[in-house]
């Protein structure tokens, strides 16, 4: 038997195309693709350009199906219940166009991703539905607190629940399994925004009881940009009109499924990114990614606690794996988050987001196997220097 060779952070870093001069603490925004996966992507693109007609009409769909099968196995869903989409925004726009009726209330939290809020608010306004952004008190003290607060936004008009499994600006994991189970009990439609979930924390859609689930494969799964999915339970598949009308809208039967015909072909485009799921899974296996992630999660809790301590703010949830994966956001008291982010990048070569969410600002780091704990020490040193040399932010009170 061959022995497992676990690479160190520096060696792992060599496997990516990332600029080595940058302290890269923002995997959360757009992921990053390992060279091996990017090579696979370009291989598909070259094949496409070699014989565009044969590729798009004949080979492509066959490879697409294989890639979808591999994805389905990885996330616990039948391939026939999945469509590839360019990104979760596309998936949620598809649902928002279809699912709302006049008078409905859609229950969500006040911690959702801004572009999703815009999408739902727009479509709710169009049809005369209400988007209810239930406030969640931070720091969270327990899952039970979250669940109680969430359901206090429920009314007799609530028909749909929309919730992130891992939130963008706070990086927290929400107790989505419990919310799905209760939503089912109440007879609600449940839509989960799992943009950050695939490849980050374990995902088994078949056990979740969600009606719809979208996830990005170009973030933590490390597929090329533009590779994501929408899962729809069988019950709802035939109720969704496509966001973009193309041939599949009338020429049924290519797949024997309205869901696949309507949504999977949206006109001519390069779908090479969709074909890279097998290569991303191979990369993870080759480099024992899941073993490496255990160390990352421990580092997130350790360095996250230090960052919050330095900023004089409390962690946004108990420091337990139930709430944190590879992201950690700490509240930072600044009125100029964009400027702070710019200075960290320009003066210190640190790529990290500093985001607004409601009246609060959060600085959020990610930790991948190529990161080292010393990079978080460098972040804290940079923040200390900025604090003493500018008036961009001040220490908060506990
Ligand atoms: C929670 C959440 N939902 C949705 C999205 C949208 O992702 P995309 O821009 O790839 O559509 C993001 C992006 O970071 C996100 O964090």
GROMACS .gro file of C-alpha atoms and ligand atoms in nm:
model
  414
    1UNK     CA    1   0.000   0.000   0.000
    2UNK     CA    2   0.134   0.347  -0.085
    3UNK     CA    3   0.174   0.583   0.210
    4UNK     CA    4  -0.026   0.903   0.228
    5UNK     CA    5   0.192   1.204   0.156
    6UNK     CA    6   0.044   1.507   0.328
    7UNK     CA    7   0.191   1.825   0.185
    8UNK     CA    8   0.269   2.128   0.400
    9UNK     CA    9   0.110   2.471   0.348
   10UNK     CA   10   0.391   2.599   0.126
   11UNK     CA   11   0.376   2.293  -0.097
   12UNK     CA   12  -0.003   2.318  -0.121
   13UNK     CA   13   0.029   2.682  -0.219
   14UNK     CA   14   0.241   2.575  -0.517
   15UNK     CA   15  -0.055   2.377  -0.646
   16UNK     CA   16  -0.254   2.699  -0.704
   17UNK     CA   17  -0.216   2.980  -0.953
   18UNK     CA   18  -0.250   3.240  -0.677
   19UNK     CA   19  -0.001   3.526  -0.667
   20UNK     CA   20   0.261   3.421  -0.412
   21UNK     CA   21   0.318   3.779  -0.299
   22UNK     CA   22  -0.037   3.809  -0.163
   23UNK     CA   23  -0.146   3.691   0.180
   24UNK     CA   24  -0.469   3.539   0.050
   25UNK     CA   25  -0.732   3.531   0.325
   26UNK     CA   26  -1.034   3.564   0.100
   27UNK     CA   27  -1.122   3.227  -0.043
   28UNK     CA   28  -1.484   3.298   0.040
   29UNK     CA   29  -1.558   3.551  -0.232
   30UNK     CA   30  -1.467   3.364  -0.549
   31UNK     CA   31  -1.265   3.058  -0.446
   32UNK     CA   32  -0.946   2.982  -0.640
   33UNK     CA   33  -0.883   2.705  -0.885
   34UNK     CA   34  -0.583   2.469  -0.846
   35UNK     CA   35  -0.357   2.448  -1.154
   36UNK     CA   36  -0.455   2.084  -1.215
   37UNK     CA   37  -0.823   2.174  -1.227
   38UNK     CA   38  -0.756   2.479  -1.441
   39UNK     CA   39  -0.562   2.260  -1.685
   40UNK     CA   40  -0.863   2.030  -1.705
   41UNK     CA   41  -1.083   2.334  -1.775
   42UNK     CA   42  -0.858   2.446  -2.057
   43UNK     CA   43  -0.846   2.094  -2.193
   44UNK     CA   44  -1.226   2.106  -2.235
   45UNK     CA   45  -1.210   2.450  -2.391
   46UNK     CA   46  -0.955   2.330  -2.645
   47UNK     CA   47  -1.166   2.028  -2.730
   48UNK     CA   48  -1.462   2.258  -2.779
   49UNK     CA   49  -1.273   2.484  -3.016
   50UNK     CA   50  -1.132   2.190  -3.210
   51UNK     CA   51  -1.479   2.081  -3.321
   52UNK     CA   52  -1.739   2.323  -3.181
   53UNK     CA   53  -2.039   2.158  -3.344
   54UNK     CA   54  -1.957   1.800  -3.243
   55UNK     CA   55  -1.859   1.915  -2.895
   56UNK     CA   56  -2.168   2.120  -2.820
   57UNK     CA   57  -2.413   1.883  -2.980
   58UNK     CA   58  -2.260   1.541  -2.915
   59UNK     CA   59  -1.969   1.500  -2.675
   60UNK     CA   60  -2.039   1.791  -2.444
   61UNK     CA   61  -2.378   1.668  -2.318
   62UNK     CA   62  -2.230   1.324  -2.251
   63UNK     CA   63  -1.946   1.467  -2.041
   64UNK     CA   64  -2.191   1.705  -1.876
   65UNK     CA   65  -2.397   1.410  -1.761
   66UNK     CA   66  -2.087   1.235  -1.623
   67UNK     CA   67  -1.987   1.548  -1.435
   68UNK     CA   68  -2.339   1.587  -1.296
   69UNK     CA   69  -2.335   1.224  -1.180
   70UNK     CA   70  -2.007   1.287  -0.996
   71UNK     CA   71  -2.150   1.603  -0.838
   72UNK     CA   72  -2.466   1.421  -0.735
   73UNK     CA   73  -2.266   1.151  -0.560
   74UNK     CA   74  -2.060   1.413  -0.378
   75UNK     CA   75  -2.356   1.615  -0.247
   76UNK     CA   76  -2.608   1.334  -0.197
   77UNK     CA   77  -2.853   1.408  -0.477
   78UNK     CA   78  -2.968   1.222  -0.788
   79UNK     CA   79  -2.814   1.375  -1.101
   80UNK     CA   80  -3.163   1.401  -1.251
   81UNK     CA   81  -3.259   1.641  -0.967
   82UNK     CA   82  -2.969   1.876  -1.045
   83UNK     CA   83  -2.905   2.133  -1.312
   84UNK     CA   84  -2.580   2.316  -1.360
   85UNK     CA   85  -2.610   2.696  -1.340
   86UNK     CA   86  -2.339   2.960  -1.367
   87UNK     CA   87  -2.381   3.075  -1.007
   88UNK     CA   88  -2.621   3.077  -0.709
   89UNK     CA   89  -2.749   3.420  -0.817
   90UNK     CA   90  -2.881   3.260  -1.135
   91UNK     CA   91  -3.041   2.978  -0.935
   92UNK     CA   92  -3.216   3.209  -0.691
   93UNK     CA   93  -3.336   3.434  -0.974
   94UNK     CA   94  -3.488   3.127  -1.140
   95UNK     CA   95  -3.676   3.041  -0.822
   96UNK     CA   96  -3.782   3.398  -0.742
   97UNK     CA   97  -3.933   3.430  -1.090
   98UNK     CA   98  -4.145   3.119  -1.035
   99UNK     CA   99  -4.229   3.057  -0.678
  100UNK     CA  100  -4.401   3.368  -0.541
  101UNK     CA  101  -4.775   3.439  -0.538
  102UNK     CA  102  -4.958   3.757  -0.435
  103UNK     CA  103  -5.000   3.784  -0.058
  104UNK     CA  104  -4.723   3.532   0.024
  105UNK     CA  105  -4.474   3.598   0.297
  106UNK     CA  106  -4.120   3.470   0.244
  107UNK     CA  107  -3.940   3.430   0.576
  108UNK     CA  108  -3.565   3.481   0.587
  109UNK     CA  109  -3.302   3.632   0.818
  110UNK     CA  110  -3.145   3.977   0.824
  111UNK     CA  111  -2.806   3.814   0.755
  112UNK     CA  112  -2.854   3.699   0.396
  113UNK     CA  113  -2.631   3.784   0.101
  114UNK     CA  114  -2.714   4.131  -0.034
  115UNK     CA  115  -2.768   4.028  -0.397
  116UNK     CA  116  -3.015   3.761  -0.282
  117UNK     CA  117  -3.201   4.022  -0.077
  118UNK     CA  118  -3.221   4.242  -0.389
  119UNK     CA  119  -3.350   3.951  -0.597
  120UNK     CA  120  -3.624   3.848  -0.355
  121UNK     CA  121  -3.727   4.206  -0.280
  122UNK     CA  122  -3.758   4.282  -0.651
  123UNK     CA  123  -3.975   3.980  -0.726
  124UNK     CA  124  -4.183   4.021  -0.408
  125UNK     CA  125  -4.257   4.380  -0.514
  126UNK     CA  126  -4.350   4.260  -0.865
  127UNK     CA  127  -4.609   4.009  -0.746
  128UNK     CA  128  -4.726   4.169  -0.421
  129UNK     CA  129  -4.554   3.931  -0.180
  130UNK     CA  130  -4.365   4.030   0.137
  131UNK     CA  131  -3.999   3.963   0.209
  132UNK     CA  132  -3.967   3.923   0.587
  133UNK     CA  133  -3.609   3.967   0.708
  134UNK     CA  134  -3.629   3.832   1.060
  135UNK     CA  135  -3.359   3.992   1.283
  136UNK     CA  136  -3.116   3.747   1.444
  137UNK     CA  137  -2.935   3.867   1.756
  138UNK     CA  138  -2.556   3.846   1.742
  139UNK     CA  139  -2.355   3.710   1.907
  140UNK     CA  140  -2.552   3.388   1.885
  141UNK     CA  141  -2.557   3.201   2.214
  142UNK     CA  142  -2.691   2.868   2.086
  143UNK     CA  143  -2.864   2.695   1.797
  144UNK     CA  144  -3.186   2.710   2.000
  145UNK     CA  145  -3.166   3.088   2.020
  146UNK     CA  146  -3.132   3.110   1.642
  147UNK     CA  147  -3.419   2.872   1.580
  148UNK     CA  148  -3.653   3.052   1.824
  149UNK     CA  149  -3.574   3.394   1.681
  150UNK     CA  150  -3.610   3.272   1.325
  151UNK     CA  151  -3.956   3.124   1.380
  152UNK     CA  152  -4.078   3.432   1.563
  153UNK     CA  153  -4.095   3.584   1.212
  154UNK     CA  154  -4.352   3.323   1.106
  155UNK     CA  155  -4.713   3.422   1.040
  156UNK     CA  156  -5.019   3.257   0.891
  157UNK     CA  157  -4.915   3.408   0.555
  158UNK     CA  158  -4.567   3.253   0.554
  159UNK     CA  159  -4.541   3.017   0.259
  160UNK     CA  160  -4.169   3.005   0.181
  161UNK     CA  161  -3.850   2.993   0.385
  162UNK     CA  162  -3.520   3.111   0.240
  163UNK     CA  163  -3.201   3.066   0.440
  164UNK     CA  164  -2.823   3.051   0.398
  165UNK     CA  165  -2.651   2.745   0.534
  166UNK     CA  166  -2.328   2.944   0.567
  167UNK     CA  167  -2.371   3.318   0.569
  168UNK     CA  168  -2.159   3.553   0.367
  169UNK     CA  169  -2.070   3.847   0.590
  170UNK     CA  170  -2.067   3.660   0.923
  171UNK     CA  171  -1.928   3.330   0.792
  172UNK     CA  172  -2.149   3.146   1.043
  173UNK     CA  173  -2.306   2.806   0.986
  174UNK     CA  174  -2.678   2.819   1.052
  175UNK     CA  175  -2.876   2.516   1.184
  176UNK     CA  176  -3.037   2.455   0.849
  177UNK     CA  177  -3.127   2.088   0.907
  178UNK     CA  178  -3.343   2.190   1.204
  179UNK     CA  179  -3.501   2.478   1.009
  180UNK     CA  180  -3.580   2.248   0.714
  181UNK     CA  181  -3.741   1.986   0.939
  182UNK     CA  182  -3.961   2.244   1.107
  183UNK     CA  183  -4.048   2.411   0.775
  184UNK     CA  184  -4.161   2.073   0.643
  185UNK     CA  185  -4.372   2.019   0.954
  186UNK     CA  186  -4.538   2.356   0.890
  187UNK     CA  187  -4.595   2.274   0.522
  188UNK     CA  188  -4.366   2.548   0.387
  189UNK     CA  189  -4.151   2.555   0.074
  190UNK     CA  190  -3.787   2.564   0.177
  191UNK     CA  191  -3.505   2.711  -0.028
  192UNK     CA  192  -3.148   2.682   0.099
  193UNK     CA  193  -2.870   2.911  -0.017
  194UNK     CA  194  -2.567   2.687   0.017
  195UNK     CA  195  -2.334   2.906  -0.190
  196UNK     CA  196  -2.048   2.841   0.057
  197UNK     CA  197  -2.127   2.481   0.144
  198UNK     CA  198  -2.004   2.229  -0.119
  199UNK     CA  199  -1.644   2.136  -0.045
  200UNK     CA  200  -1.650   2.338   0.278
  201UNK     CA  201  -1.865   2.137   0.520
  202UNK     CA  202  -2.023   1.796   0.456
  203UNK     CA  203  -2.338   1.815   0.244
  204UNK     CA  204  -2.596   1.543   0.195
  205UNK     CA  205  -2.900   1.696   0.026
  206UNK     CA  206  -3.096   1.372   0.051
  207UNK     CA  207  -3.113   1.405   0.430
  208UNK     CA  208  -3.194   1.777   0.442
  209UNK     CA  209  -3.562   1.789   0.338
  210UNK     CA  210  -3.504   2.109   0.138
  211UNK     CA  211  -3.727   2.164  -0.166
  212UNK     CA  212  -3.455   2.365  -0.339
  213UNK     CA  213  -3.083   2.393  -0.274
  214UNK     CA  214  -2.822   2.595  -0.460
  215UNK     CA  215  -2.448   2.572  -0.411
  216UNK     CA  216  -2.142   2.717  -0.580
  217UNK     CA  217  -1.883   2.470  -0.701
  218UNK     CA  218  -1.641   2.753  -0.786
  219UNK     CA  219  -1.590   2.848  -0.424
  220UNK     CA  220  -1.481   2.575  -0.181
  221UNK     CA  221  -1.499   2.286  -0.429
  222UNK     CA  222  -1.241   2.481  -0.632
  223UNK     CA  223  -1.400   2.431  -0.973
  224UNK     CA  224  -1.344   2.703  -1.235
  225UNK     CA  225  -1.562   3.014  -1.209
  226UNK     CA  226  -1.912   2.973  -1.344
  227UNK     CA  227  -1.982   2.624  -1.209
  228UNK     CA  228  -2.273   2.594  -0.966
  229UNK     CA  229  -2.591   2.391  -0.928
  230UNK     CA  230  -2.957   2.407  -0.847
  231UNK     CA  231  -3.124   2.109  -0.684
  232UNK     CA  232  -3.504   2.084  -0.704
  233UNK     CA  233  -3.706   1.810  -0.540
  234UNK     CA  234  -3.914   1.606  -0.783
  235UNK     CA  235  -4.236   1.758  -0.655
  236UNK     CA  236  -4.138   2.104  -0.785
  237UNK     CA  237  -3.934   2.028  -1.095
  238UNK     CA  238  -4.212   2.073  -1.349
  239UNK     CA  239  -4.335   2.398  -1.193
  240UNK     CA  240  -4.029   2.606  -1.284
  241UNK     CA  241  -4.013   2.808  -1.603
  242UNK     CA  242  -3.655   2.868  -1.716
  243UNK     CA  243  -3.491   3.201  -1.649
  244UNK     CA  244  -3.373   3.201  -2.010
  245UNK     CA  245  -3.599   3.054  -2.277
  246UNK     CA  246  -3.416   2.847  -2.536
  247UNK     CA  247  -3.468   2.534  -2.746
  248UNK     CA  248  -3.548   2.307  -2.456
  249UNK     CA  249  -3.863   2.506  -2.389
  250UNK     CA  250  -4.044   2.348  -2.682
  251UNK     CA  251  -3.830   2.062  -2.801
  252UNK     CA  252  -3.892   1.830  -2.510
  253UNK     CA  253  -3.741   1.490  -2.459
  254UNK     CA  254  -3.368   1.528  -2.494
  255UNK     CA  255  -3.355   1.413  -2.131
  256UNK     CA  256  -3.710   1.292  -2.083
  257UNK     CA  257  -3.735   1.557  -1.810
  258UNK     CA  258  -3.889   1.902  -1.832
  259UNK     CA  259  -3.657   2.018  -1.555
  260UNK     CA  260  -3.346   1.924  -1.755
  261UNK     CA  261  -3.483   2.035  -2.094
  262UNK     CA  262  -3.601   2.375  -1.973
  263UNK     CA  263  -3.302   2.477  -1.769
  264UNK     CA  264  -2.987   2.302  -1.882
  265UNK     CA  265  -2.950   2.453  -2.228
  266UNK     CA  266  -2.975   2.832  -2.228
  267UNK     CA  267  -2.829   2.909  -2.570
  268UNK     CA  268  -2.473   2.889  -2.695
  269UNK     CA  269  -2.215   2.918  -2.422
  270UNK     CA  270  -1.888   2.767  -2.309
  271UNK     CA  271  -1.994   2.515  -2.047
  272UNK     CA  272  -1.641   2.377  -1.991
  273UNK     CA  273  -1.651   2.480  -1.624
  274UNK     CA  274  -1.943   2.242  -1.569
  275UNK     CA  275  -1.730   1.951  -1.689
  276UNK     CA  276  -1.460   1.991  -1.426
  277UNK     CA  277  -1.632   1.828  -1.127
  278UNK     CA  278  -1.443   1.497  -1.168
  279UNK     CA  279  -1.111   1.686  -1.180
  280UNK     CA  280  -1.194   1.888  -0.866
  281UNK     CA  281  -1.285   1.570  -0.678
  282UNK     CA  282  -0.967   1.402  -0.801
  283UNK     CA  283  -0.761   1.697  -0.676
  284UNK     CA  284  -0.918   1.670  -0.332
  285UNK     CA  285  -0.851   1.298  -0.318
  286UNK     CA  286  -0.493   1.326  -0.446
  287UNK     CA  287  -0.408   1.581  -0.177
  288UNK     CA  288  -0.608   1.432   0.110
  289UNK     CA  289  -0.804   1.754   0.131
  290UNK     CA  290  -1.050   1.638   0.393
  291UNK     CA  291  -0.768   1.553   0.632
  292UNK     CA  292  -0.610   1.892   0.574
  293UNK     CA  293  -0.941   2.066   0.642
  294UNK     CA  294  -0.957   1.930   0.997
  295UNK     CA  295  -0.644   2.131   1.079
  296UNK     CA  296  -0.785   2.437   0.905
  297UNK     CA  297  -1.098   2.432   1.122
  298UNK     CA  298  -0.889   2.416   1.438
  299UNK     CA  299  -0.683   2.712   1.316
  300UNK     CA  300  -1.000   2.910   1.240
  301UNK     CA  301  -1.123   2.874   1.598
  302UNK     CA  302  -0.783   2.957   1.747
  303UNK     CA  303  -0.692   3.254   1.527
  304UNK     CA  304  -1.053   3.375   1.515
  305UNK     CA  305  -1.060   3.403   1.893
  306UNK     CA  306  -0.736   3.602   1.880
  307UNK     CA  307  -0.872   3.837   1.613
  308UNK     CA  308  -1.192   3.906   1.807
  309UNK     CA  309  -0.988   3.960   2.123
  310UNK     CA  310  -0.763   4.205   1.942
  311UNK     CA  311  -1.062   4.394   1.802
  312UNK     CA  312  -1.226   4.405   2.143
  313UNK     CA  313  -1.542   4.235   2.020
  314UNK     CA  314  -1.701   3.904   2.108
  315UNK     CA  315  -1.703   3.606   1.869
  316UNK     CA  316  -2.030   3.605   1.670
  317UNK     CA  317  -2.119   3.258   1.803
  318UNK     CA  318  -1.977   3.006   2.053
  319UNK     CA  319  -1.638   2.886   1.931
  320UNK     CA  320  -1.758   2.543   1.824
  321UNK     CA  321  -1.749   2.351   1.499
  322UNK     CA  322  -2.130   2.368   1.483
  323UNK     CA  323  -2.098   2.737   1.388
  324UNK     CA  324  -1.765   2.765   1.207
  325UNK     CA  325  -1.601   2.597   0.912
  326UNK     CA  326  -1.315   2.767   0.729
  327UNK     CA  327  -1.451   3.120   0.760
  328UNK     CA  328  -1.432   3.352   1.057
  329UNK     CA  329  -1.581   3.701   1.070
  330UNK     CA  330  -1.514   3.944   1.352
  331UNK     CA  331  -1.704   4.265   1.406
  332UNK     CA  332  -1.489   4.570   1.344
  333UNK     CA  333  -1.589   4.920   1.446
  334UNK     CA  334  -1.527   5.127   1.137
  335UNK     CA  335  -1.728   5.360   0.920
  336UNK     CA  336  -1.493   5.302   0.627
  337UNK     CA  337  -1.481   4.928   0.557
  338UNK     CA  338  -1.406   4.972   0.186
  339UNK     CA  339  -1.111   5.200   0.263
  340UNK     CA  340  -0.979   4.963   0.527
  341UNK     CA  341  -0.997   4.672   0.283
  342UNK     CA  342  -0.818   4.878   0.019
  343UNK     CA  343  -0.534   4.975   0.256
  344UNK     CA  344  -0.488   4.618   0.374
  345UNK     CA  345  -0.444   4.510   0.015
  346UNK     CA  346  -0.243   4.804  -0.117
  347UNK     CA  347  -0.009   4.863   0.176
  348UNK     CA  348   0.013   4.516   0.328
  349UNK     CA  349  -0.066   4.277   0.039
  350UNK     CA  350  -0.341   4.116   0.246
  351UNK     CA  351  -0.650   4.010   0.051
  352UNK     CA  352  -0.939   4.009   0.297
  353UNK     CA  353  -1.296   4.138   0.278
  354UNK     CA  354  -1.429   4.402   0.520
  355UNK     CA  355  -1.803   4.405   0.470
  356UNK     CA  356  -2.109   4.594   0.579
  357UNK     CA  357  -2.415   4.405   0.694
  358UNK     CA  358  -2.692   4.632   0.816
  359UNK     CA  359  -2.538   4.873   1.069
  360UNK     CA  360  -2.240   4.647   1.136
  361UNK     CA  361  -1.906   4.582   0.968
  362UNK     CA  362  -1.721   4.252   0.966
  363UNK     CA  363  -1.372   4.153   0.866
  364UNK     CA  364  -1.376   3.792   0.746
  365UNK     CA  365  -1.082   3.562   0.694
  366UNK     CA  366  -1.075   3.221   0.530
  367UNK     CA  367  -0.832   2.943   0.611
  368UNK     CA  368  -0.734   2.690   0.348
  369UNK     CA  369  -0.461   2.424   0.363
  370UNK     CA  370  -0.221   2.671   0.199
  371UNK     CA  371  -0.269   2.928   0.478
  372UNK     CA  372  -0.046   2.941   0.784
  373UNK     CA  373  -0.140   3.077   1.124
  374UNK     CA  374   0.139   3.333   1.100
  375UNK     CA  375  -0.058   3.500   0.817
  376UNK     CA  376  -0.327   3.588   1.071
  377UNK     CA  377  -0.058   3.732   1.300
  378UNK     CA  378   0.047   3.948   1.005
  379UNK     CA  379  -0.313   4.062   0.964
  380UNK     CA  380  -0.339   4.162   1.329
  381UNK     CA  381  -0.005   4.346   1.309
  382UNK     CA  382  -0.127   4.536   1.001
  383UNK     CA  383  -0.454   4.627   1.172
  384UNK     CA  384  -0.263   4.748   1.476
  385UNK     CA  385  -0.046   4.970   1.258
  386UNK     CA  386  -0.347   5.108   1.071
  387UNK     CA  387  -0.522   5.173   1.401
  388UNK     CA  388  -0.233   5.377   1.535
  389UNK     CA  389  -0.160   5.566   1.213
  390UNK     CA  390  -0.511   5.642   1.078
  391UNK     CA  391  -0.854   5.713   1.219
  392UNK     CA  392  -1.022   5.447   1.002
  393UNK     CA  393  -1.133   5.238   1.291
  394UNK     CA  394  -1.141   5.245   1.665
  395UNK     CA  395  -1.142   4.975   1.925
  396UNK     CA  396  -1.493   4.878   2.030
  397UNK     CA  397  -1.619   4.823   2.379
  398UNK     CA  398  -1.709   4.483   2.506
  399LIG     C1  399  -2.443   3.331   0.093
  399LIG     C2  400  -2.423   3.365  -0.052
  399LIG     N1  401  -2.525   3.347  -0.137
  399LIG     C3  402  -2.514   3.374  -0.268
  399LIG     C4  403  -2.395   3.421  -0.321
  399LIG     C5  404  -2.390   3.452  -0.468
  399LIG     O1  405  -2.290   3.384  -0.532
  399LIG     P1  406  -2.263   3.417  -0.689
  399LIG     O2  407  -2.217   3.558  -0.696
  399LIG     O3  408  -2.157   3.319  -0.726
  399LIG     O4  409  -2.391   3.397  -0.758
  399LIG     C6  410  -2.286   3.442  -0.237
  399LIG     C7  411  -2.160   3.492  -0.290
  399LIG     O5  412  -2.059   3.502  -0.226
  399LIG     C8  413  -2.301   3.414  -0.099
  399LIG     O6  414  -2.200   3.433  -0.014
   0.00000   0.00000   0.00000
